[in-house]
Coordinates of C-alpha atoms and ligand atoms in Angstrom, one line a residue:
M4 CA 0.0 0.0 0.0
T5 CA 1.6 3.3 -0.9
G6 CA -1.2 5.9 -0.3
S7 CA -0.7 9.1 1.4
F8 CA -1.5 7.8 4.8
L9 CA 1.1 5.2 5.0
T10 CA 3.8 7.3 3.3
T11 CA 3.1 10.1 5.8
L12 CA 3.1 7.7 8.7
D13 CA 6.5 6.5 7.5
G14 CA 7.7 10.1 8.0
S15 CA 7.5 11.7 4.6
S16 CA 5.8 15.1 4.4
S17 CA 4.5 15.0 0.8
G18 CA 2.5 18.2 0.6
V19 CA -0.7 16.3 0.8
T20 CA -2.1 16.0 4.3
P21 CA -4.0 12.7 4.7
I22 CA -7.2 12.7 6.7
W23 CA -9.3 10.4 8.8
L24 CA -11.4 11.0 12.0
M25 CA -11.5 9.1 15.1
R26 CA -15.0 7.5 15.4
Q27 CA -15.7 8.1 11.7
A28 CA -18.0 5.3 11.6
G29 CA -20.7 6.4 14.0
R30 CA -24.0 7.9 15.0
Y31 CA -23.5 11.3 13.1
L32 CA -24.1 9.2 9.9
V33 CA -27.7 8.1 9.1
E34 CA -26.1 5.2 7.1
Y35 CA -24.4 3.9 10.3
K36 CA -27.5 4.1 12.3
A37 CA -29.4 2.0 9.8
V38 CA -27.0 -0.8 10.0
R39 CA -26.5 -0.3 13.7
N40 CA -30.2 -0.6 14.3
S41 CA -30.4 -3.9 12.5
E42 CA -28.3 -5.4 15.2
P43 CA -29.5 -4.3 18.6
D44 CA -26.7 -6.0 20.6
F45 CA -23.5 -3.8 20.1
I46 CA -21.1 -6.8 20.6
S47 CA -22.9 -9.0 18.1
F48 CA -22.8 -6.0 15.8
C49 CA -19.0 -5.8 16.2
L50 CA -18.7 -9.5 15.6
N51 CA -20.8 -9.6 12.5
S52 CA -17.9 -9.2 10.1
D53 CA -20.1 -8.2 7.1
K54 CA -21.9 -5.4 9.0
A55 CA -18.6 -4.3 10.5
V56 CA -17.1 -4.1 7.0
E57 CA -20.1 -2.2 5.7
V58 CA -19.9 0.5 8.4
T59 CA -16.1 0.7 8.2
Q60 CA -16.4 1.5 4.4
Q61 CA -19.2 4.1 4.7
P62 CA -17.0 7.1 5.8
I63 CA -14.5 6.2 3.1
D64 CA -17.2 6.2 0.4
K65 CA -18.8 9.3 1.7
F66 CA -15.8 11.6 2.5
D67 CA -12.9 9.9 0.6
F68 CA -10.9 9.6 3.8
D69 CA -7.3 8.2 3.4
A70 CA -7.7 5.6 6.1
A71 CA -10.4 3.3 7.4
I72 CA -10.4 2.1 10.9
I73 CA -11.9 -1.4 11.4
F74 CA -15.3 -1.2 13.2
S75 CA -14.8 -3.0 16.4
D76 CA -14.3 -1.9 20.1
I77 CA -11.5 -1.8 22.7
L78 CA -13.9 -3.6 25.1
L79 CA -14.1 -6.7 23.0
V80 CA -10.9 -7.8 24.9
P81 CA -12.5 -7.9 28.4
W82 CA -15.6 -9.4 26.7
A83 CA -13.6 -12.2 25.1
M84 CA -11.9 -13.0 28.5
N85 CA -15.3 -13.7 30.1
R86 CA -15.9 -10.3 31.8
N87 CA -19.7 -9.7 31.3
V88 CA -19.3 -6.7 29.2
R89 CA -22.6 -5.2 27.8
F90 CA -23.4 -2.0 26.2
V91 CA -26.7 -0.4 27.5
P92 CA -28.3 2.1 25.4
G93 CA -28.1 5.6 26.8
T94 CA -25.6 4.4 29.5
G95 CA -22.6 3.0 27.6
P96 CA -20.5 0.0 28.5
L97 CA -21.0 -1.9 31.8
M98 CA -19.3 -4.9 33.3
D99 CA -19.0 -6.3 36.8
P100 CA -15.9 -4.7 38.5
I101 CA -13.1 -7.0 39.3
T102 CA -12.1 -7.2 42.9
A103 CA -8.6 -8.8 42.4
A104 CA -6.2 -9.1 39.6
S105 CA -7.0 -12.9 39.4
D106 CA -10.7 -12.1 38.3
F107 CA -9.0 -11.2 34.9
S108 CA -7.4 -14.6 34.6
P109 CA -4.4 -15.3 32.3
N110 CA -6.1 -18.8 32.0
N111 CA -8.7 -17.0 29.7
L112 CA -6.1 -15.6 27.3
D113 CA -6.6 -18.3 24.7
L114 CA -10.2 -17.1 24.4
I115 CA -8.9 -14.0 22.6
G116 CA -8.0 -16.0 19.5
S117 CA -11.1 -18.0 19.3
K118 CA -13.8 -15.4 20.2
L119 CA -12.3 -12.5 18.4
S120 CA -11.6 -14.2 15.1
P121 CA -14.5 -12.3 13.4
V122 CA -12.5 -9.2 13.7
G123 CA -9.7 -10.8 11.7
E124 CA -12.3 -11.9 9.1
A125 CA -13.7 -8.3 9.0
I126 CA -10.2 -7.0 8.4
Q127 CA -9.5 -9.4 5.6
K128 CA -12.9 -8.6 3.8
C129 CA -12.3 -4.9 4.4
R130 CA -8.8 -4.9 3.0
A131 CA -9.9 -6.8 0.0
G132 CA -12.6 -4.2 -0.7
L133 CA -10.6 -1.1 -0.1
A134 CA -8.8 0.8 -2.8
N135 CA -5.0 0.1 -2.7
K136 CA -4.2 3.8 -1.8
K137 CA -6.5 3.7 1.4
A138 CA -5.0 2.3 4.5
L139 CA -6.7 0.0 7.0
L140 CA -6.2 0.6 10.7
G141 CA -6.4 -2.0 13.4
F142 CA -6.6 -0.8 17.0
A143 CA -6.8 -1.8 20.6
G144 CA -7.1 -0.1 24.0
A145 CA -3.9 0.5 25.8
P146 CA -3.5 -1.5 29.1
W147 CA -4.4 1.4 31.5
T148 CA -7.6 2.4 29.6
I149 CA -8.7 -1.3 29.7
I150 CA -7.8 -1.5 33.4
T151 CA -10.1 1.6 34.2
Y152 CA -13.1 -0.3 32.8
L153 CA -12.2 -3.6 34.5
I154 CA -11.8 -1.8 37.9
E155 CA -14.6 0.8 37.5
G156 CA -17.0 -1.5 35.7
Q157 CA -18.2 1.5 33.5
S158 CA -17.1 4.9 32.2
S159 CA -16.0 7.2 34.9
R160 CA -15.5 10.9 35.5
D161 CA -12.3 10.7 37.7
F162 CA -11.4 7.0 37.7
A163 CA -11.2 7.1 41.5
N164 CA -11.3 3.3 42.0
A165 CA -8.7 2.6 39.4
R166 CA -6.5 5.3 40.8
K167 CA -6.9 4.0 44.3
W168 CA -5.6 0.6 43.0
L169 CA -2.5 2.3 41.8
W170 CA -1.5 3.3 45.3
H171 CA -3.1 0.5 47.3
N172 CA -2.7 -2.6 45.1
D173 CA 0.5 -2.0 43.3
R174 CA 1.4 -5.7 43.1
Q175 CA -2.0 -6.5 41.8
I176 CA -1.8 -3.8 39.2
E177 CA 1.5 -5.3 38.0
E178 CA -0.1 -8.8 37.8
L179 CA -3.2 -7.4 36.0
M180 CA -0.9 -5.3 33.7
D181 CA 0.9 -8.4 32.5
T182 CA -2.4 -10.1 31.6
V183 CA -3.9 -7.1 29.9
I184 CA -0.7 -6.6 27.9
E185 CA -0.7 -10.1 26.6
A186 CA -4.4 -9.9 25.8
T187 CA -3.8 -6.7 23.8
V188 CA -0.9 -8.1 21.9
R189 CA -3.0 -11.1 21.0
F190 CA -5.9 -8.9 19.8
L191 CA -3.5 -6.7 17.7
E192 CA -1.9 -9.9 16.3
I193 CA -5.2 -11.0 15.0
Q194 CA -5.6 -7.7 13.2
A195 CA -2.0 -7.6 12.0
R196 CA -2.1 -11.2 10.6
N197 CA -5.3 -10.5 8.7
G198 CA -4.1 -7.4 6.9
A199 CA -4.2 -4.4 9.0
D200 CA -1.8 -1.8 7.5
A201 CA -1.2 0.1 10.7
L202 CA -2.2 -0.3 14.4
M203 CA -3.3 2.3 16.9
L204 CA -3.2 2.0 20.6
F205 CA -5.9 4.1 22.3
D206 CA -4.9 5.2 25.9
S207 CA -8.0 7.4 26.1
W208 CA -7.9 7.8 29.9
A209 CA -4.1 8.2 30.3
S210 CA -4.8 11.7 31.6
A211 CA -6.0 10.0 35.0
V212 CA -2.5 8.4 35.6
P213 CA -0.5 10.4 38.1
A214 CA 2.6 12.0 36.5
D215 CA 5.0 10.0 38.6
R216 CA 3.4 6.7 37.6
R217 CA 3.2 7.4 33.9
D218 CA 6.3 5.6 33.1
Q219 CA 5.0 2.3 34.8
I220 CA 1.4 2.5 33.7
V221 CA 1.4 4.2 30.3
I222 CA 4.8 4.2 28.8
K223 CA 6.4 0.8 29.5
P224 CA 3.3 -1.2 28.8
A225 CA 2.9 0.5 25.3
Q226 CA 6.6 -0.2 24.6
K227 CA 6.1 -4.0 25.8
I228 CA 3.3 -4.3 23.4
I229 CA 5.2 -3.1 20.5
T230 CA 8.3 -5.1 21.4
E231 CA 6.1 -8.2 21.6
L232 CA 4.5 -7.6 18.2
R233 CA 7.8 -7.2 16.6
K234 CA 9.2 -10.5 18.3
R235 CA 6.1 -12.2 16.9
G236 CA 6.8 -10.9 13.4
H237 CA 4.4 -8.1 13.0
Q238 CA 6.1 -4.9 11.5
Q239 CA 3.1 -2.5 11.1
P240 CA 3.7 1.0 12.1
V241 CA 2.1 1.9 15.5
I242 CA 0.3 5.2 16.4
G243 CA 0.1 5.8 20.1
F244 CA -2.6 8.0 21.6
P245 CA -1.9 8.7 25.2
K246 CA -4.8 11.2 25.6
G247 CA -4.3 14.2 27.9
I248 CA -0.7 13.6 29.2
G249 CA 0.5 17.1 28.2
E250 CA 4.3 17.2 28.8
G251 CA 4.4 13.5 29.2
L252 CA 4.2 13.3 25.3
L253 CA 7.9 14.0 25.4
A254 CA 8.7 10.8 27.3
Y255 CA 6.2 8.8 25.5
C256 CA 7.7 9.8 22.1
D257 CA 11.2 9.2 23.4
Q258 CA 10.6 5.8 24.9
V259 CA 7.9 4.1 22.9
D260 CA 8.8 2.9 19.4
I261 CA 5.8 4.6 17.6
A262 CA 5.6 5.8 13.9
G263 CA 2.9 8.4 14.9
I264 CA 1.6 10.1 17.9
G265 CA -2.1 11.0 18.3
L266 CA -2.6 14.5 19.8
D267 CA -5.6 15.4 21.8
H268 CA -7.2 19.0 21.4
G269 CA -5.4 20.0 24.7
V270 CA -2.1 20.0 22.9
D271 CA -1.0 23.3 21.2
P272 CA 0.1 22.3 17.7
V273 CA 2.7 25.0 17.7
W274 CA 4.2 23.6 20.8
A275 CA 4.0 20.0 19.4
A276 CA 5.6 20.9 16.0
K277 CA 8.6 22.5 17.9
N278 CA 9.1 20.0 20.7
L279 CA 8.1 16.5 19.6
P280 CA 10.9 14.5 17.7
S281 CA 10.8 15.2 14.0
H282 CA 11.0 11.5 13.0
I283 CA 7.6 10.9 14.6
T284 CA 4.5 11.8 12.5
V285 CA 1.9 13.8 14.4
Q286 CA -1.8 13.0 14.1
G287 CA -4.5 15.4 15.2
N288 CA -5.8 17.5 16.7
L289 CA -9.0 19.6 16.0
D290 CA -11.4 19.8 18.9
P291 CA -14.4 17.5 17.8
L292 CA -16.8 19.9 19.3
S293 CA -15.8 22.6 16.8
L294 CA -17.4 20.6 14.2
I295 CA -20.9 21.0 15.7
D296 CA -21.0 24.8 14.8
G297 CA -18.5 24.6 11.9
G298 CA -18.1 27.8 10.0
E299 CA -15.3 30.4 10.4
M300 CA -14.1 29.4 13.9
M301 CA -13.6 25.8 12.8
K302 CA -11.9 27.0 9.7
T303 CA -9.5 29.1 11.7
S304 CA -8.7 26.3 14.0
I305 CA -8.0 23.9 11.2
S306 CA -5.8 26.4 9.5
R307 CA -3.8 26.9 12.7
I308 CA -3.2 23.2 12.9
L309 CA -2.1 22.9 9.2
D310 CA 0.1 25.9 9.5
A311 CA 1.8 24.6 12.6
F312 CA 2.5 21.2 11.0
A313 CA 3.3 22.5 7.5
D314 CA 6.9 21.5 7.7
R315 CA 6.5 18.0 9.1
A316 CA 4.7 14.7 8.5
H317 CA 1.2 15.3 9.8
I318 CA -2.0 13.3 9.4
F319 CA -5.1 15.4 10.0
N320 CA -7.6 14.1 12.7
L321 CA -9.6 15.3 15.6
G322 CA -8.4 15.5 19.2
H323 CA -11.0 12.7 20.1
G324 CA -14.0 11.0 18.5
I325 CA -16.4 12.8 16.4
T326 CA -19.7 13.3 18.3
P327 CA -23.2 12.2 17.1
E328 CA -24.6 15.7 16.9
T329 CA -22.0 16.7 14.2
P330 CA -23.7 18.0 10.9
V331 CA -22.4 15.9 8.0
Q332 CA -22.0 19.2 6.0
H333 CA -19.3 20.4 8.4
V334 CA -17.3 17.2 7.7
Y335 CA -17.4 17.9 4.0
D336 CA -16.3 21.5 4.8
L337 CA -13.4 20.2 6.9
V338 CA -12.3 17.8 4.1
S339 CA -12.5 20.4 1.4
Q340 CA -10.5 22.9 3.4
I341 CA -7.7 20.4 4.1
R342 CA -7.5 19.1 0.5
G343 CA -7.4 22.7 -0.7
Y344 CA -4.5 23.6 1.5
S345 CA -1.0 24.0 0.3
A346 CA 1.8 24.9 2.7
Ligands
1CP13 O1 -24.2 2.1 19.5 C1 -23.1 2.8 19.1 O2 -23.0 3.1 18.0 C2 -22.2 3.0 20.4 C3 -21.1 4.0 20.1 C4 -19.8 3.2 19.9 C5 -19.1 3.1 18.6 C6 -19.4 3.8 17.3 C7 -19.0 2.4 20.7 C8 -19.5 2.0 22.2 N1 -18.0 1.9 20.2 C9 -17.9 2.3 18.8 C10 -16.9 1.9 17.9 C11 -15.5 2.2 18.2 N2 -14.9 2.2 19.4 C12 -14.5 2.5 17.2 C13 -14.7 2.3 15.7 C14 -14.0 2.8 14.7 C15 -14.2 4.3 14.4 O3 -13.5 5.0 15.1 O4 -14.9 4.6 13.5 C16 -13.3 2.7 18.0 C17 -12.0 3.0 17.4 C18 -13.5 2.6 19.3 C19 -12.6 2.7 20.4 C20 -13.1 2.9 21.8 N3 -14.1 2.3 22.4 C21 -12.4 3.7 22.7 C22 -11.1 4.5 22.5 C23 -11.3 5.7 21.6 C24 -12.0 6.8 22.2 O5 -13.1 7.2 21.8 O6 -11.5 7.2 23.3 C25 -13.1 3.7 24.0 C26 -12.8 4.4 25.2 C27 -14.2 2.8 23.8 C28 -15.2 2.3 24.8 C29 -16.6 2.6 24.4 N4 -17.2 2.0 23.3 C30 -18.4 2.5 23.2 C31 -18.7 3.4 24.2 C32 -20.0 4.3 24.4 C33 -17.5 3.4 25.0 C34 -17.2 4.3 26.1 C35 -16.7 5.6 26.1 C36 -16.7 6.2 27.5 O7 -16.2 5.5 28.5 O8 -16.9 7.5 27.5

């Protein structure tokens, strides 16, 4: 695959800024909702490879994005390992909180390969149907983000229970971390083996990790995952997304062998352009909420990002997922502004 996405992720700044958007398959699209409503249970939906392929392809057909991201979810990993994950409409994900590391038993690791094979099938089908120049991304949650759901049992505002474990149960956290790392590697391997061109590691709740524990909880686990993937023969470039860690991005970029770094909308692109290592491709970082109003303010914000990254390899994206209330026209506006930009 030699499209602009992979070339840019490889470090070349070709004058064309590739675009994709986090959560690009989602409820802001009527086409998505139609398929989604045909499968009331979210997990069955993710594991229906034909439907997953269909919604993965929708935003590519509609907006001509440069990369597709396989439709799946980070919480398929705890689901596969027998945590009773369910998605409740209007509430989000729920599961029974673990009370000890042993509740997430390494004895269940083999279930990843058997229960998540439909994600591999979806990747294969999707790759076969995508134009050569479009990249297909696989992904997983980073260990800390998965651990927050295991301990909290749901989404959380401040992750107080997970943070208490960091201080109170350090040994158990280490034990849990080892199992989650191995589970994540296996989930990513399924995707890599079946044709994902690049892999993204979402540490969506990294901002909750105290700064003095980042190395142990965010950085080392990410690096271990990449080392293991390489040892097992998978060479796909990895994009790290340690959301909300501010100055911690410097250590993350320095110590994790990533090709790209996802930047959230709290990061000043001018700072990032100046301070992040030039061999790492930057990805981001428009505030997804700016798309709701669109117009001049969105335009100015996009220009500022494009100008800041004009001299380095940059993949345009949002700072987090696109929201359901986003008007589709504003996505068209975003794409046409970026395609029309020349540095
Ligand atoms: O019914 C629906 O449509 C529910 C919404 C939804 C969607 C569209 C969920 C439930 N998952 C997904 C798909 C999904 N999840 C993708 C698909 C590909 C794409 O981007 O188009 C991806 C990459 C994810 C990853 C994911 N799931 C993350 C990490 C990225 C991020 O947004 O921070 C997280 C944290 C989840 C957990 C999750 N899945 C769904 C919900 C509602 C949540 C909880 C979010 C929270 O705790 O606030």
